[in-house]
PDB file of C-alpha atoms in Angstrom:
ATOM      1  CA  MET A 298      73.750  74.185 116.412  1.00 74.00           C
ATOM      2  CA  THR A 299      77.700  76.002 116.430  1.00 75.00           C
ATOM      3  CA  GLN A 300      77.492  73.995 119.732  1.00 78.00           C
ATOM      4  CA  ALA A 301      76.478  70.589 118.139  1.00 78.00           C
ATOM      5  CA  ARG A 302      77.786  70.574 115.014  1.00 78.00           C
ATOM      6  CA  ASP A 303      81.285  69.714 115.602  1.00 81.00           C
ATOM      7  CA  GLY A 304      80.190  66.320 116.862  1.00 85.00           C
ATOM      8  CA  TYR A 305      78.532  65.287 113.454  1.00 87.00           C
ATOM      9  CA  ASP A 306      79.852  64.603 110.020  1.00 85.00           C
ATOM     10  CA  TYR A 307      77.057  65.833 108.484  1.00 86.00           C
ATOM     11  CA  VAL A 308      73.455  67.823 109.655  1.00 88.00           C
ATOM     12  CA  LEU A 309      70.519  67.276 108.026  1.00 89.00           C
ATOM     13  CA  ILE A 310      68.116  69.959 108.267  1.00 91.00           C
ATOM     14  CA  ASP A 311      64.497  69.047 106.762  1.00 91.00           C
ATOM     15  CA  CYS A 312      62.179  71.844 105.802  1.00 90.00           C
ATOM     16  CA  PRO A 313      58.899  72.607 105.890  1.00 87.00           C
ATOM     17  CA  PRO A 314      57.765  73.123 102.088  1.00 85.00           C
ATOM     18  CA  SER A 315      56.912  76.722 102.839  1.00 86.00           C
ATOM     19  CA  LEU A 316      59.112  80.047 103.211  1.00 87.00           C
ATOM     20  CA  GLY A 317      58.336  80.707 106.478  1.00 89.00           C
ATOM     21  CA  LEU A 318      60.845  81.400 109.598  1.00 91.00           C
ATOM     22  CA  LEU A 319      61.352  77.412 109.769  1.00 92.00           C
ATOM     23  CA  THR A 320      62.482  77.755 106.853  1.00 92.00           C
ATOM     24  CA  VAL A 321      64.853  81.024 106.974  1.00 93.00           C
ATOM     25  CA  ASN A 322      66.192  79.530 110.735  1.00 93.00           C
ATOM     26  CA  ALA A 323      67.237  76.620 108.647  1.00 93.00           C
ATOM     27  CA  LEU A 324      69.115  78.530 106.317  1.00 94.00           C
ATOM     28  CA  THR A 325      70.439  80.756 108.503  1.00 93.00           C
ATOM     29  CA  ALA A 326      72.250  77.673 110.382  1.00 91.00           C
ATOM     30  CA  SER A 327      72.844  75.976 107.549  1.00 92.00           C
ATOM     31  CA  ASP A 328      76.082  75.829 105.187  1.00 91.00           C
ATOM     32  CA  SER A 329      74.822  74.734 101.723  1.00 93.00           C
ATOM     33  CA  VAL A 330      71.017  73.567 100.679  1.00 94.00           C
ATOM     34  CA  ILE A 331      69.562  70.388  98.800  1.00 94.00           C
ATOM     35  CA  ILE A 332      66.692  71.595  97.153  1.00 92.00           C
ATOM     36  CA  PRO A 333      63.937  68.734  96.382  1.00 92.00           C
ATOM     37  CA  LEU A 334      62.114  69.556  93.059  1.00 90.00           C
ATOM     38  CA  GLU A 335      58.655  67.749  91.671  1.00 90.00           C
ATOM     39  CA  CYS A 336      58.842  67.005  88.032  1.00 88.00           C
ATOM     40  CA  GLU A 337      55.424  69.743  87.399  1.00 87.00           C
ATOM     41  CA  PHE A 338      55.057  73.199  86.804  1.00 85.00           C
ATOM     42  CA  PHE A 339      54.069  75.013  89.744  1.00 85.00           C
ATOM     43  CA  ALA A 340      57.426  73.270  91.128  1.00 86.00           C
ATOM     44  CA  LEU A 341      59.580  75.605  89.178  1.00 83.00           C
ATOM     45  CA  ARG A 342      58.120  78.448  90.337  1.00 84.00           C
ATOM     46  CA  GLY A 343      58.047  78.037  94.184  1.00 85.00           C
ATOM     47  CA  MET A 344      62.104  76.634  93.432  1.00 86.00           C
ATOM     48  CA  ALA A 345      62.102  80.399  92.203  1.00 87.00           C
ATOM     49  CA  LEU A 346      61.139  81.816  95.361  1.00 90.00           C
ATOM     50  CA  LEU A 347      63.124  79.732  97.331  1.00 91.00           C
ATOM     51  CA  VAL A 348      65.943  80.981  95.462  1.00 91.00           C
ATOM     52  CA  ASP A 349      65.470  83.903  95.719  1.00 92.00           C
ATOM     53  CA  THR A 350      64.630  83.574  99.715  1.00 93.00           C
ATOM     54  CA  ILE A 351      68.544  81.786  99.511  1.00 94.00           C
ATOM     55  CA  GLU A 352      70.072  85.032  97.471  1.00 94.00           C
ATOM     56  CA  LYS A 353      68.387  87.422 101.132  1.00 94.00           C
ATOM     57  CA  VAL A 354      69.479  84.841 103.684  1.00 94.00           C
ATOM     58  CA  ARG A 355      72.941  85.027 102.250  1.00 94.00           C
ATOM     59  CA  ASP A 356      72.596  88.985 101.684  1.00 94.00           C
ATOM     60  CA  ARG A 357      71.889  89.753 105.286  1.00 94.00           C
ATOM     61  CA  LEU A 358      71.740  87.042 107.531  1.00 93.00           C
ATOM     62  CA  ASN A 359      74.939  83.910 106.211  1.00 93.00           C
ATOM     63  CA  PRO A 360      77.003  84.836 103.568  1.00 94.00           C
ATOM     64  CA  GLU A 361      78.653  81.189 103.378  1.00 92.00           C
ATOM     65  CA  LEU A 362      75.357  79.449 102.323  1.00 93.00           C
ATOM     66  CA  GLU A 363      75.229  78.089  98.818  1.00 93.00           C
ATOM     67  CA  ILE A 364      72.866  75.633  97.246  1.00 91.00           C
ATOM     68  CA  GLN A 365      74.631  72.273  96.673  1.00 90.00           C
ATOM     69  CA  GLY A 366      72.073  71.139  94.139  1.00 91.00           C
ATOM     70  CA  VAL A 367      68.700  70.039  92.931  1.00 92.00           C
ATOM     71  CA  VAL A 368      67.071  66.696  92.590  1.00 93.00           C
ATOM     72  CA  ALA A 369      64.663  65.781  90.636  1.00 92.00           C
ATOM     73  CA  THR A 370      61.730  63.974  92.803  1.00 92.00           C
ATOM     74  CA  MET A 371      57.991  62.702  91.521  1.00 91.00           C
ATOM     75  CA  PHE A 372      59.953  61.766  88.121  1.00 90.00           C
ATOM     76  CA  ASP A 373      58.174  60.101  85.671  1.00 88.00           C
ATOM     77  CA  GLY A 374      60.106  59.629  82.483  1.00 84.00           C
ATOM     78  CA  ARG A 375      56.998  58.205  80.511  1.00 86.00           C
ATOM     79  CA  THR A 376      55.729  61.931  80.327  1.00 88.00           C
ATOM     80  CA  LEU A 377      56.597  64.975  78.593  1.00 90.00           C
ATOM     81  CA  HIS A 378      55.790  67.128  81.418  1.00 88.00           C
ATOM     82  CA  ALA A 379      58.592  65.434  83.559  1.00 89.00           C
ATOM     83  CA  ARG A 380      61.516  65.045  80.747  1.00 89.00           C
ATOM     84  CA  GLU A 381      60.178  69.606  79.865  1.00 90.00           C
ATOM     85  CA  VAL A 382      60.967  70.344  83.688  1.00 89.00           C
ATOM     86  CA  ILE A 383      64.281  68.674  83.835  1.00 89.00           C
ATOM     87  CA  ALA A 384      65.596  70.408  80.786  1.00 89.00           C
ATOM     88  CA  ARG A 385      64.575  73.748  81.926  1.00 89.00           C
ATOM     89  CA  VAL A 386      66.099  72.820  85.675  1.00 88.00           C
ATOM     90  CA  LYS A 387      69.539  71.618  83.558  1.00 88.00           C
ATOM     91  CA  ASP A 388      69.663  74.580  81.914  1.00 87.00           C
ATOM     92  CA  ALA A 389      69.044  76.809  84.773  1.00 85.00           C
ATOM     93  CA  PHE A 390      71.972  75.055  86.920  1.00 86.00           C
ATOM     94  CA  GLY A 391      73.806  72.724  84.980  1.00 86.00           C
ATOM     95  CA  THR A 392      75.665  70.573  86.772  1.00 86.00           C
ATOM     96  CA  ARG A 393      74.394  71.842  89.903  1.00 89.00           C
ATOM     97  CA  LEU A 394      71.068  69.344  88.782  1.00 90.00           C
ATOM     98  CA  PHE A 395      72.165  65.619  90.564  1.00 92.00           C
ATOM     99  CA  GLU A 396      72.724  63.167  88.063  1.00 90.00           C
ATOM    100  CA  THR A 397      69.856  60.657  90.520  1.00 90.00           C
ATOM    101  CA  THR A 398      66.421  61.155  90.352  1.00 90.00           C
ATOM    102  CA  ILE A 399      63.909  59.786  92.586  1.00 92.00           C
ATOM    103  CA  PRO A 400      60.910  58.518  90.068  1.00 92.00           C
ATOM    104  CA  ARG A 401      57.455  58.526  91.086  1.00 89.00           C
ATOM    105  CA  THR A 402      56.224  55.248  92.602  1.00 89.00           C
ATOM    106  CA  ILE A 403      53.596  54.406  94.684  1.00 90.00           C
ATOM    107  CA  ARG A 404      55.772  52.888  97.276  1.00 91.00           C
ATOM    108  CA  PHE A 405      56.036  56.229  98.798  1.00 90.00           C
ATOM    109  CA  ALA A 406      52.398  56.691  99.433  1.00 89.00           C
ATOM    110  CA  GLU A 407      51.775  53.355 100.905  1.00 90.00           C
ATOM    111  CA  ALA A 408      55.371  54.020 103.505  1.00 91.00           C
ATOM    112  CA  PRO A 409      53.416  56.522 105.352  1.00 89.00           C
ATOM    113  CA  VAL A 410      50.510  54.648 106.021  1.00 91.00           C
ATOM    114  CA  VAL A 411      51.825  51.838 108.097  1.00 90.00           C
ATOM    115  CA  GLY A 412      54.374  54.230 109.609  1.00 91.00           C
ATOM    116  CA  GLU A 413      57.660  53.234 107.991  1.00 91.00           C
ATOM    117  CA  PRO A 414      60.449  54.680 105.804  1.00 90.00           C
ATOM    118  CA  ILE A 415      60.533  53.423 102.005  1.00 89.00           C
ATOM    119  CA  LEU A 416      64.307  51.875 103.070  1.00 90.00           C
ATOM    120  CA  THR A 417      62.277  49.404 105.502  1.00 89.00           C
ATOM    121  CA  TYR A 418      59.086  49.234 103.817  1.00 89.00           C
ATOM    122  CA  ALA A 419      60.385  48.668 100.466  1.00 89.00           C
ATOM    123  CA  GLY A 420      63.884  48.884 100.649  1.00 89.00           C
ATOM    124  CA  ASP A 421      63.817  46.539  97.253  1.00 89.00           C
ATOM    125  CA  SER A 422      61.655  49.115  95.128  1.00 90.00           C
ATOM    126  CA  ARG A 423      63.026  51.687  93.099  1.00 91.00           C
ATOM    127  CA  GLY A 424      62.860  54.251  94.866  1.00 90.00           C
ATOM    128  CA  ALA A 425      64.327  52.798  97.826  1.00 91.00           C
ATOM    129  CA  ALA A 426      67.512  52.025  95.923  1.00 92.00           C
ATOM    130  CA  ALA A 427      67.334  55.910  94.346  1.00 92.00           C
ATOM    131  CA  TYR A 428      67.505  57.316  97.694  1.00 91.00           C
ATOM    132  CA  ARG A 429      70.154  55.466  98.690  1.00 91.00           C
ATOM    133  CA  ALA A 430      72.185  56.588  95.453  1.00 91.00           C
ATOM    134  CA  LEU A 431      71.062  59.603  95.992  1.00 92.00           C
ATOM    135  CA  ALA A 432      73.021  59.559  99.474  1.00 91.00           C
ATOM    136  CA  ARG A 433      75.963  58.277  97.843  1.00 90.00           C
ATOM    137  CA  GLU A 434      76.296  61.227  95.024  1.00 90.00           C
ATOM    138  CA  VAL A 435      75.547  63.956  98.071  1.00 88.00           C
ATOM    139  CA  LEU A 436      78.281  62.190 100.330  1.00 86.00           C
ATOM    140  CA  GLY A 437      80.920  62.212  97.301  1.00 83.00           C
ATOM    141  CA  ILE A 438      79.943  65.882  96.408  1.00 65.00           C
ATOM    142  CA  VAL A 439      80.716  66.874  99.706  1.00 61.00           C
ATOM    143  CA  ASP A 440      83.663  65.610 100.041  1.00 60.00           C
ATOM    144  CA  GLU A 441      84.820  66.443  97.101  1.00 58.00           C
ATOM    145  CA  GLN A 442      83.968  70.026  97.337  1.00 54.00           C
ATOM    146  CA  THR A 443      87.689  71.220  97.983  1.00 47.00           C
ATOM    147  CA  SER A 444      88.588  70.901  94.656  1.00 38.00           C
ATOM    148  CA  GLU A 445      86.100  70.436  92.742  1.00 41.00           C
ATOM    149  CA  PRO A 446      82.684  72.752  92.915  1.00 36.00           C
ATOM    150  CA  ALA A 447      79.804  71.274  94.297  1.00 38.00           C
ATOM    151  CA  GLY A 448      78.017  68.837  91.243  1.00 39.00           C
ATOM    152  CA  SER A 449      81.250  68.436  89.285  1.00 35.00           C
ATOM    153  CA  GLY A 450      81.948  64.903  87.935  1.00 35.00           C
ATOM    154  CA  ARG A 451      78.189  64.111  90.145  1.00 38.00           C
ATOM    155  CA  ALA A 452      75.500  65.550  88.355  1.00 39.00           C
ATOM    156  CA  VAL A 453      74.107  65.946  84.931  1.00 37.00           C
ATOM    157  CA  GLN A 454      77.908  66.208  82.503  1.00 37.00           C
ATOM    158  CA  ASP A 455      77.714  68.835  79.868  1.00 37.00           C
ATOM    159  CA  ASP A 456      78.016  66.181  77.038  1.00 39.00           C
ATOM    160  CA  GLN A 457      74.457  64.111  78.084  1.00 38.00           C
ATOM    161  CA  LEU A 458      72.853  67.562  77.307  1.00 39.00           C
ATOM    162  CA  ALA A 459      71.031  67.918  73.803  1.00 40.00           C
ATOM    163  CA  GLU A 460      73.329  69.800  71.179  1.00 40.00           C
ATOM    164  CA  GLY A 461      72.456  72.978  71.275  1.00 41.00           C
ATOM    165  CA  GLU A 462      71.288  73.800  74.578  1.00 42.00           C
ATOM    166  CA  SER A 463      72.948  75.632  77.180  1.00 41.00           C
ATOM    167  CA  THR A 464      73.680  75.230  80.636  1.00 38.00           C
ATOM    168  CA  ASN A 465      73.717  79.267  81.885  1.00 44.00           C
ATOM    169  CA  GLY A 466      70.129  79.373  82.258  1.00 48.00           C
ATOM    170  CA  SER A 467      68.830  81.732  84.947  1.00 48.00           C
ATOM    171  CA  ILE A 468      65.331  81.640  87.359  1.00 46.00           C
ATOM    172  CA  ASP A 469      63.368  84.544  86.409  1.00 50.00           C
ATOM    173  CA  LEU A 470      62.509  85.952  89.750  1.00 39.00           C
ATOM    174  CA  SER A 471      60.649  88.958  88.137  1.00 43.00           C
ATOM    175  CA  THR A 472      57.889  86.640  86.955  1.00 44.00           C
ATOM    176  CA  ASN A 473      58.773  83.014  89.475  1.00 41.00           C
ATOM    177  CA  THR A 474      59.737  81.162  86.876  1.00 43.00           C
ATOM    178  CA  LEU A 475      62.753  79.473  85.350  1.00 45.00           C
ATOM    179  CA  SER A 476      63.976  80.484  81.843  1.00 46.00           C
ATOM    180  CA  ALA A 477      63.502  78.903  79.291  1.00 39.00           C
ATOM    181  CA  PRO A 478      66.070  76.784  77.829  1.00 39.00           C
ATOM    182  CA  THR A 479      67.969  78.452  75.091  1.00 42.00           C
ATOM    183  CA  GLY A 480      67.854  74.905  72.902  1.00 42.00           C
ATOM    184  CA  PRO A 481      65.298  72.185  72.612  1.00 39.00           C
ATOM    185  CA  ALA A 482      64.714  69.762  75.217  1.00 39.00           C
ATOM    186  CA  THR A 483      66.213  66.045  75.175  1.00 39.00           C
ATOM    187  CA  THR A 484      63.927  63.265  74.778  1.00 37.00           C
ATOM    188  CA  SER A 485      66.595  60.911  75.490  1.00 39.00           C
ATOM    189  CA  GLU A 486      66.452  59.022  78.960  1.00 40.00           C
ATOM    190  CA  ASN A 487      68.430  56.844  81.345  1.00 43.00           C
ATOM    191  CA  SER A 488      66.894  53.912  81.333  1.00 39.00           C
ATOM    192  CA  SER A 489      67.883  54.125  85.097  1.00 41.00           C
ATOM    193  CA  THR A 490      65.367  57.317  85.617  1.00 38.00           C
ATOM    194  CA  ILE A 491      62.342  55.944  83.948  1.00 36.00           C
ATOM    195  CA  ASP A 492      59.962  54.300  86.099  1.00 37.00           C
ATOM    196  CA  THR A 493      58.411  52.099  83.968  1.00 38.00           C
ATOM    197  CA  GLU A 494      56.890  50.178  86.539  1.00 41.00           C
ATOM    198  CA  ILE A 495      54.537  52.449  88.690  1.00 42.00           C
ATOM    199  CA  TYR A 496      53.438  49.991  91.294  1.00 41.00           C
ATOM    200  CA  ARG A 497      57.428  48.956  92.183  1.00 48.00           C
TER     201      ARG A 497
END
């Protein structure tokens, strides 16, 4: 990887949903991590374990490794559960939560059946548009990293949080869960993040 990286502006390493040797090797070779998080309760526990693994890799193998940000996936803004998950992640990671959310849509399930990526199978769908927006957001964050911390200016801003809600949360690794928000979960959503047309 050290020899190949000079020939590319960005290198993305897609990891399996596990914390095995492949993931550890990828973390060792990486500068930063983007964590995709399905908006479900058990995914929060999995992310806590991942953060613990990232800390161990940073201590023993790659001291330069950092968390670039967290992107919420499979988000259905019509459900209270999904909004509560977003609130907990926002409380724990603050501006490291990407502003772009990937909505739940049936097109993601259909694309692998025909052997195509979402951008070619349903390029005009909300899911494809969300991934294009995420790509632009990630590139902007990486490019501005020299002057701003990861996520600044691109992720959810502090003034978008509900009144009384803290951005200084943490992950409780003893129970493998994110700490509960110190304030009420926000119930207001941007209309662009609510997939009201699940079949689009």
